[in-house]
PDB file of N, CA and C in Angstrom:
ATOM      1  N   UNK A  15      18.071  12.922 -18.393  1.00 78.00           N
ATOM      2  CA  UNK A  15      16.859  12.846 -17.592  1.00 78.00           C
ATOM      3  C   UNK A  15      15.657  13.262 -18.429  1.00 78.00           C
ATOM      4  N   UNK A  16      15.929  14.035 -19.352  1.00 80.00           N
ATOM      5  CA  UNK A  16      14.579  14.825 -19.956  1.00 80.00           C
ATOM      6  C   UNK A  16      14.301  13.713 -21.092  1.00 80.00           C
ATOM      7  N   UNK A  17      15.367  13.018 -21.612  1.00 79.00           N
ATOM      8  CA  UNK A  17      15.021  12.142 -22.482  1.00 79.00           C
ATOM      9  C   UNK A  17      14.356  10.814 -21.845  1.00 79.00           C
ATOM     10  N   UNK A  18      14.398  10.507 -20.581  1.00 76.00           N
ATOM     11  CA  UNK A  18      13.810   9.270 -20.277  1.00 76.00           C
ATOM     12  C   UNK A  18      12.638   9.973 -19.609  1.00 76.00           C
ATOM     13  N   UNK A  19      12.078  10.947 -19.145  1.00 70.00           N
ATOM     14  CA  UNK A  19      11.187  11.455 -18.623  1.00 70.00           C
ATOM     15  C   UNK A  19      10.278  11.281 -19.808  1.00 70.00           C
ATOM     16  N   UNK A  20      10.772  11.831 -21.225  1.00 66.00           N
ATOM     17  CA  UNK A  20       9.792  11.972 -22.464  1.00 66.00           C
ATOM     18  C   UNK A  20       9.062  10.480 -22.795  1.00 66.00           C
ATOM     19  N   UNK A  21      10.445   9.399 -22.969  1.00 69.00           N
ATOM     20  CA  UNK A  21       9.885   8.071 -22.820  1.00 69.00           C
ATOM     21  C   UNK A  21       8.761   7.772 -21.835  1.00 69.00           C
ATOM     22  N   UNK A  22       8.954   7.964 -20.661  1.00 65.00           N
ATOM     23  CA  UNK A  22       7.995   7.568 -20.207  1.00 65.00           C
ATOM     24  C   UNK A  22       6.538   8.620 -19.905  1.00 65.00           C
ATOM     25  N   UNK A  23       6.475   9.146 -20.499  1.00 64.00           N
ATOM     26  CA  UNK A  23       5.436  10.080 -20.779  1.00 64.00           C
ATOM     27  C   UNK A  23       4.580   9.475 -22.280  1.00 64.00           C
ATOM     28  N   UNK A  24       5.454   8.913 -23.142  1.00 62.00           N
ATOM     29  CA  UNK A  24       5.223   8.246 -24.817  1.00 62.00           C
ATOM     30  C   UNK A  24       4.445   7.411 -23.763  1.00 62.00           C
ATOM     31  N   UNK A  25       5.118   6.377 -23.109  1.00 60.00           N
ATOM     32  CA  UNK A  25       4.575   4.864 -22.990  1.00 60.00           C
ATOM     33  C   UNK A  25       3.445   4.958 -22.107  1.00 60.00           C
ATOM     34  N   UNK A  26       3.224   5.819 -20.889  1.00 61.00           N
ATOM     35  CA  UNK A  26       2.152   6.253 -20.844  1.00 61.00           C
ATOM     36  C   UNK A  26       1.070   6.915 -21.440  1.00 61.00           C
ATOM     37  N   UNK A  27       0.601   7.680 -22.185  1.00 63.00           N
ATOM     38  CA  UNK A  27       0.179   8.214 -23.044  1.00 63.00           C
ATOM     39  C   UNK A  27      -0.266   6.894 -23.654  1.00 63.00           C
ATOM     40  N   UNK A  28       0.753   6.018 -24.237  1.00 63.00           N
ATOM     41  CA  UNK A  28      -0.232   4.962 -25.469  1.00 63.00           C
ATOM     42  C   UNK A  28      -0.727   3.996 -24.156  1.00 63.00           C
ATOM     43  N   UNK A  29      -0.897   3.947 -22.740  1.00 64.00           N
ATOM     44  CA  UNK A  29      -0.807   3.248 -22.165  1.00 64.00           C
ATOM     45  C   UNK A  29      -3.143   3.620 -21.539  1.00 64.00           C
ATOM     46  N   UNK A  30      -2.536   4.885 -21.791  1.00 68.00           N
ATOM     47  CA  UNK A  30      -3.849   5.537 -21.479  1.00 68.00           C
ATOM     48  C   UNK A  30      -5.132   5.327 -22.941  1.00 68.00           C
ATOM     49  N   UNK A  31      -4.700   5.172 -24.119  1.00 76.00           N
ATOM     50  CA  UNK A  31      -5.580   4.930 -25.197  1.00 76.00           C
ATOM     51  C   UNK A  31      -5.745   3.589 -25.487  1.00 76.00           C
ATOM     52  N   UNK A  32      -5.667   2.325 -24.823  1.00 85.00           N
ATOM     53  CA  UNK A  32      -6.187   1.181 -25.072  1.00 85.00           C
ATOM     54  C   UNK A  32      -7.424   1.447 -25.103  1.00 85.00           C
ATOM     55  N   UNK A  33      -7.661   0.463 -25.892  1.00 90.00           N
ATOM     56  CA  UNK A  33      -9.415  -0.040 -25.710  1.00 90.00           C
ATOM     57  C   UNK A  33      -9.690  -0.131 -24.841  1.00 90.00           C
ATOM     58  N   UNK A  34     -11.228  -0.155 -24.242  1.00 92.00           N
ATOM     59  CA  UNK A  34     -11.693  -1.039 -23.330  1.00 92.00           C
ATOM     60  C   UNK A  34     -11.787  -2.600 -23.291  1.00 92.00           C
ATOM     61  N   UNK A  35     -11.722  -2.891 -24.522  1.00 93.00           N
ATOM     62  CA  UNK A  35     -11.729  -4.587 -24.601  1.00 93.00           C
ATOM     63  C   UNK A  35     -10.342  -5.079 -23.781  1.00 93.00           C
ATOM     64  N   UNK A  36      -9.477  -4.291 -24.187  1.00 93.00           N
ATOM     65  CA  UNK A  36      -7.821  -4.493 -24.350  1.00 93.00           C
ATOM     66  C   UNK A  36      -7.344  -4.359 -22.812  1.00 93.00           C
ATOM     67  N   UNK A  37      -7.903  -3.644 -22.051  1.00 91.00           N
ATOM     68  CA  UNK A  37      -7.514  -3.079 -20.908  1.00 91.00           C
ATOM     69  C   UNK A  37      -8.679  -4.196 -20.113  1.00 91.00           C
ATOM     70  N   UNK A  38      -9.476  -4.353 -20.398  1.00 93.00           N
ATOM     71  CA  UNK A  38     -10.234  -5.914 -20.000  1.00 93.00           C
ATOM     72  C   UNK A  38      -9.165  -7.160 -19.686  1.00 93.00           C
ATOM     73  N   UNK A  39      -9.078  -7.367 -20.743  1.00 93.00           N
ATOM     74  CA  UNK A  39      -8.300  -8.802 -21.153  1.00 93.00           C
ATOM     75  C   UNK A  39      -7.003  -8.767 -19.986  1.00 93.00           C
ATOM     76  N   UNK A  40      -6.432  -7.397 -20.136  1.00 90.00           N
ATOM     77  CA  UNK A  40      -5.135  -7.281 -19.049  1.00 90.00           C
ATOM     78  C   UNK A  40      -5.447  -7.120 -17.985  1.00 90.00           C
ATOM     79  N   UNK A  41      -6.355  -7.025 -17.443  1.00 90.00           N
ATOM     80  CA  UNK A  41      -7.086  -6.767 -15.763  1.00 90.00           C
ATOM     81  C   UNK A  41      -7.212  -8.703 -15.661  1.00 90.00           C
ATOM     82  N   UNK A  42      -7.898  -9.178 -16.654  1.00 88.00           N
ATOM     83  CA  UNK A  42      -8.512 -10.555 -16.280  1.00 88.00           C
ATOM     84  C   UNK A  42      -7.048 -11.201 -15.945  1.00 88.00           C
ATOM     85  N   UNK A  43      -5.618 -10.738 -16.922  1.00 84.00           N
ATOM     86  CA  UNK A  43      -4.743 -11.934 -16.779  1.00 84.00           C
ATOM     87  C   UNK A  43      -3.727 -11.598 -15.605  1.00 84.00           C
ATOM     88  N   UNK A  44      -3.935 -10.071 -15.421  1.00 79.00           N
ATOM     89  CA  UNK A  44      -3.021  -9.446 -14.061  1.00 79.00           C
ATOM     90  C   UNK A  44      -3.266  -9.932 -12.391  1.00 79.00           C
ATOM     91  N   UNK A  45      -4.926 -10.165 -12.293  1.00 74.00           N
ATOM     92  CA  UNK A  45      -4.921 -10.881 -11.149  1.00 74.00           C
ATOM     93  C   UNK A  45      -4.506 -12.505 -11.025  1.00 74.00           C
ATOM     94  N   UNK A  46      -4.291 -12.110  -9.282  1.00 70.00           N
ATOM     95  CA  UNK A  46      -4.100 -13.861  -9.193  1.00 70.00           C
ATOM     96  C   UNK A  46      -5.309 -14.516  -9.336  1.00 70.00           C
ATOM     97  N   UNK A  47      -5.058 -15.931  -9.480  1.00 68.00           N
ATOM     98  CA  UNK A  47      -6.139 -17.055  -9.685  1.00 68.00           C
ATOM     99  C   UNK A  47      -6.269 -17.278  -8.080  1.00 68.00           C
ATOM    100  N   UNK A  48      -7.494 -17.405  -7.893  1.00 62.00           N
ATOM    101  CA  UNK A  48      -8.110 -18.162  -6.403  1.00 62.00           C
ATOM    102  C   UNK A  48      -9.567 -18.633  -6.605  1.00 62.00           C
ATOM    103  N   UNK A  49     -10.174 -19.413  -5.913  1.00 60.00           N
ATOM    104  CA  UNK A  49     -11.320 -19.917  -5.869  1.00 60.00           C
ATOM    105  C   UNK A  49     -12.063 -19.399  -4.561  1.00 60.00           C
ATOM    106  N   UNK A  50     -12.908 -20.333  -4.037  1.00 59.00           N
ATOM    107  CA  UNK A  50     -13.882 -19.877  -2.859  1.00 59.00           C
ATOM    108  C   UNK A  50     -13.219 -19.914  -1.644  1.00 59.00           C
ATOM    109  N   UNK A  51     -11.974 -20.601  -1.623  1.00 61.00           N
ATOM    110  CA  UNK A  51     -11.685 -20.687  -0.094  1.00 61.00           C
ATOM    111  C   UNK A  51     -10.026 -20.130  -0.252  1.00 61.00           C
ATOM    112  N   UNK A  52     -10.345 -18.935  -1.116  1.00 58.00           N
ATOM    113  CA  UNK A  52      -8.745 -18.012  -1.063  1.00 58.00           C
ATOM    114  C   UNK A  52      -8.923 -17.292  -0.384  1.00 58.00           C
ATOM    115  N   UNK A  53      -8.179 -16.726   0.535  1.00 59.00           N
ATOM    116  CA  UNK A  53      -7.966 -15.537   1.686  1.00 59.00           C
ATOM    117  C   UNK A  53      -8.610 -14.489   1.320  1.00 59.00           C
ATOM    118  N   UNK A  54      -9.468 -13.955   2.305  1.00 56.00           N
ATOM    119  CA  UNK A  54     -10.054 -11.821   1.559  1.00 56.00           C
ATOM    120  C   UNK A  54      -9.205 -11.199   1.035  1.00 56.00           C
ATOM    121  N   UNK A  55      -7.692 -11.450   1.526  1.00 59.00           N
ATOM    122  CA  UNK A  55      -6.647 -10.625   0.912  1.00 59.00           C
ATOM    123  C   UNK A  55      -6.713 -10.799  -0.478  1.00 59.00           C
ATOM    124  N   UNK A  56      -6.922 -11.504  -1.184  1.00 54.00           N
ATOM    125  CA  UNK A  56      -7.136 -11.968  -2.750  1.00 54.00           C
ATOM    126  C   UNK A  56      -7.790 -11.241  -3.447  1.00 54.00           C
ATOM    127  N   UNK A  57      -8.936 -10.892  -2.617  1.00 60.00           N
ATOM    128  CA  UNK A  57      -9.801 -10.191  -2.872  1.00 60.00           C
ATOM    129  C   UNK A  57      -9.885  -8.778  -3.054  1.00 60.00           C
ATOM    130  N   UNK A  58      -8.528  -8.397  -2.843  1.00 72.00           N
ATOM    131  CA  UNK A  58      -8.394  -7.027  -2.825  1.00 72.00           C
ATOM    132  C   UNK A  58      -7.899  -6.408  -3.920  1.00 72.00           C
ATOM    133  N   UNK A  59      -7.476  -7.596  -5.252  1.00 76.00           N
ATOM    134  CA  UNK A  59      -6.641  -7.013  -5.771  1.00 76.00           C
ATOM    135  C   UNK A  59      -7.717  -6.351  -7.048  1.00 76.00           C
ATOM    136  N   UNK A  60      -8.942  -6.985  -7.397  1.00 83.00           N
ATOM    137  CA  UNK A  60      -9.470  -5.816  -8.063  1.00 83.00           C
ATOM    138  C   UNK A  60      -9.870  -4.637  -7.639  1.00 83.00           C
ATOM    139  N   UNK A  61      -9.631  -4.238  -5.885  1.00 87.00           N
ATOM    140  CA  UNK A  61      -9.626  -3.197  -5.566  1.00 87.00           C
ATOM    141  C   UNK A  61      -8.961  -2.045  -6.334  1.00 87.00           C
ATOM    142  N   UNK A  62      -7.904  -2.592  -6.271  1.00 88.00           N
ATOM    143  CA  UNK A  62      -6.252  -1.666  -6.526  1.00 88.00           C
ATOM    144  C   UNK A  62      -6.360  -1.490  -7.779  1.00 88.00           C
ATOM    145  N   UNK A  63      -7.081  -1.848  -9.030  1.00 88.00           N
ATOM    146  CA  UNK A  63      -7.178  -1.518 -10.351  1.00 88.00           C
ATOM    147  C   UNK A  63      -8.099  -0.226 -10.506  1.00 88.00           C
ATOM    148  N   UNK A  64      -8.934  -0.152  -9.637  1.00 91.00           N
ATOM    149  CA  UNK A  64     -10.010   1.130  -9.004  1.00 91.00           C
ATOM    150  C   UNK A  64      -9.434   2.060  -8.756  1.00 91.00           C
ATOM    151  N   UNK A  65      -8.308   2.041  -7.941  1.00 90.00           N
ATOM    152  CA  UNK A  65      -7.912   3.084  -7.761  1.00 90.00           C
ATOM    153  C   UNK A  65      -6.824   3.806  -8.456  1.00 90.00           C
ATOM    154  N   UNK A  66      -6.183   3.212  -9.541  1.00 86.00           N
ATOM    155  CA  UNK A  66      -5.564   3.887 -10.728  1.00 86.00           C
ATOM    156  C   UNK A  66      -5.751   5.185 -11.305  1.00 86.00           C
ATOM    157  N   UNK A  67      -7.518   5.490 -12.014  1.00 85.00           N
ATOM    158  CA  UNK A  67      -7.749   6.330 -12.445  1.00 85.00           C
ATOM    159  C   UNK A  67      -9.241   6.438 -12.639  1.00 85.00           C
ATOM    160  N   UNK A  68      -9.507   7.228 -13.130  1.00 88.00           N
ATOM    161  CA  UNK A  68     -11.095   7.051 -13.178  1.00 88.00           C
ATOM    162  C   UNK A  68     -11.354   6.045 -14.497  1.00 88.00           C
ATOM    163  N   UNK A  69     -10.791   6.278 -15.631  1.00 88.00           N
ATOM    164  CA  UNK A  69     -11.074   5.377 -16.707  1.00 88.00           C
ATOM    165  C   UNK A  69     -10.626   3.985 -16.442  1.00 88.00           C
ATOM    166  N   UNK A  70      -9.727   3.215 -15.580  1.00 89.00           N
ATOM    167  CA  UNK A  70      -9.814   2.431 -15.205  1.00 89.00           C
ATOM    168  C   UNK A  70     -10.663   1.988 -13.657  1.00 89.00           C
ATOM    169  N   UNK A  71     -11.054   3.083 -12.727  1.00 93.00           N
ATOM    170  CA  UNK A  71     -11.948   2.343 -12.250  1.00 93.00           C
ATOM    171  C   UNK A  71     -13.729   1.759 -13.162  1.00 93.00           C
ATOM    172  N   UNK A  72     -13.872   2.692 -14.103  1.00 94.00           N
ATOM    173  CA  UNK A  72     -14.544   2.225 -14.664  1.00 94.00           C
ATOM    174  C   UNK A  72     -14.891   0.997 -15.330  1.00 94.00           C
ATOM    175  N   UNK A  73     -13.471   1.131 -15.963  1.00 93.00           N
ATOM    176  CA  UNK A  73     -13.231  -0.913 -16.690  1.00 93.00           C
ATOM    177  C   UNK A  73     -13.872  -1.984 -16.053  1.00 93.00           C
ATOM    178  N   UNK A  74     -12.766  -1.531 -14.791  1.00 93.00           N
ATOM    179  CA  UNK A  74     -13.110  -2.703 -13.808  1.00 93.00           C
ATOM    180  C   UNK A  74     -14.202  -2.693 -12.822  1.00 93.00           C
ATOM    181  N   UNK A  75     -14.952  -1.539 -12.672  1.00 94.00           N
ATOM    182  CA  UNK A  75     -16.442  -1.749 -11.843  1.00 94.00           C
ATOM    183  C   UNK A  75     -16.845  -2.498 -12.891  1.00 94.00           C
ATOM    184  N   UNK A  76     -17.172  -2.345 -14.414  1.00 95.00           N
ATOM    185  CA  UNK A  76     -17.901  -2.325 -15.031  1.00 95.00           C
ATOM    186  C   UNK A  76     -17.855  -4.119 -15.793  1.00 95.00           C
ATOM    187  N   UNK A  77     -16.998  -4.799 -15.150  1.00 93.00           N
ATOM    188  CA  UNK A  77     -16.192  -6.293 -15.028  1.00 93.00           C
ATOM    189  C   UNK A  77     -16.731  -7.217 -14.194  1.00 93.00           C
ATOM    190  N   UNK A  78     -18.080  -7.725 -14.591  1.00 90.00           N
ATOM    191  CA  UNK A  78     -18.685  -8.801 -13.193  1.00 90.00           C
ATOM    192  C   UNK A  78     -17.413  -9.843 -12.590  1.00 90.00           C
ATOM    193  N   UNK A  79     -16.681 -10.181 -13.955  1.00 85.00           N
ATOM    194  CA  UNK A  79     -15.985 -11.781 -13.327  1.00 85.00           C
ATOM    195  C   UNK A  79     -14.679 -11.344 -12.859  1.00 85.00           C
ATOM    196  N   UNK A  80     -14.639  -9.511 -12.180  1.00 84.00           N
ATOM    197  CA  UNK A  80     -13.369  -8.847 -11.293  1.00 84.00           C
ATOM    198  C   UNK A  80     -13.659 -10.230  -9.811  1.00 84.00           C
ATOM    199  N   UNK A  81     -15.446  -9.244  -9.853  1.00 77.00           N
ATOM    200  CA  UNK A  81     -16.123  -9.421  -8.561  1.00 77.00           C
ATOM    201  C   UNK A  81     -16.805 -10.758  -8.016  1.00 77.00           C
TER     202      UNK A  81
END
């Protein structure tokens, strides 16, 4: 247990020092694709990147083509 706890403490950790470019690019390709007449629910999902952390709500406020 202590050894997979450590792993995932590593992969977090390098998960937390991306770039901002880098952590961009993976927000743009993580949502779904929709256009003008996709459900509000669609719309929610750059919500949920907000509420991660503060350095990622930042990314993504800071992301016109989230919104």
């Amino acid at each position: 247990i202590t050894q997979a706890l450590n792993l995932h403490k590593g992969l977090l950790s390098a998960l937390w020092r991306l770039p901002t470019e880098v952590l961009s690019q993976i927000f743009c390709h993580c949502l779904p694709e929709f256009d003008d007449l996709s459900p509000p629910s669609q719309l929610k999902a750059p919500m949920f990147l907000t509420q991660i952390c503060q350095s990622w709500r930042e990314v993504a406020v800071d992301m016109p083509n989230l919104w």
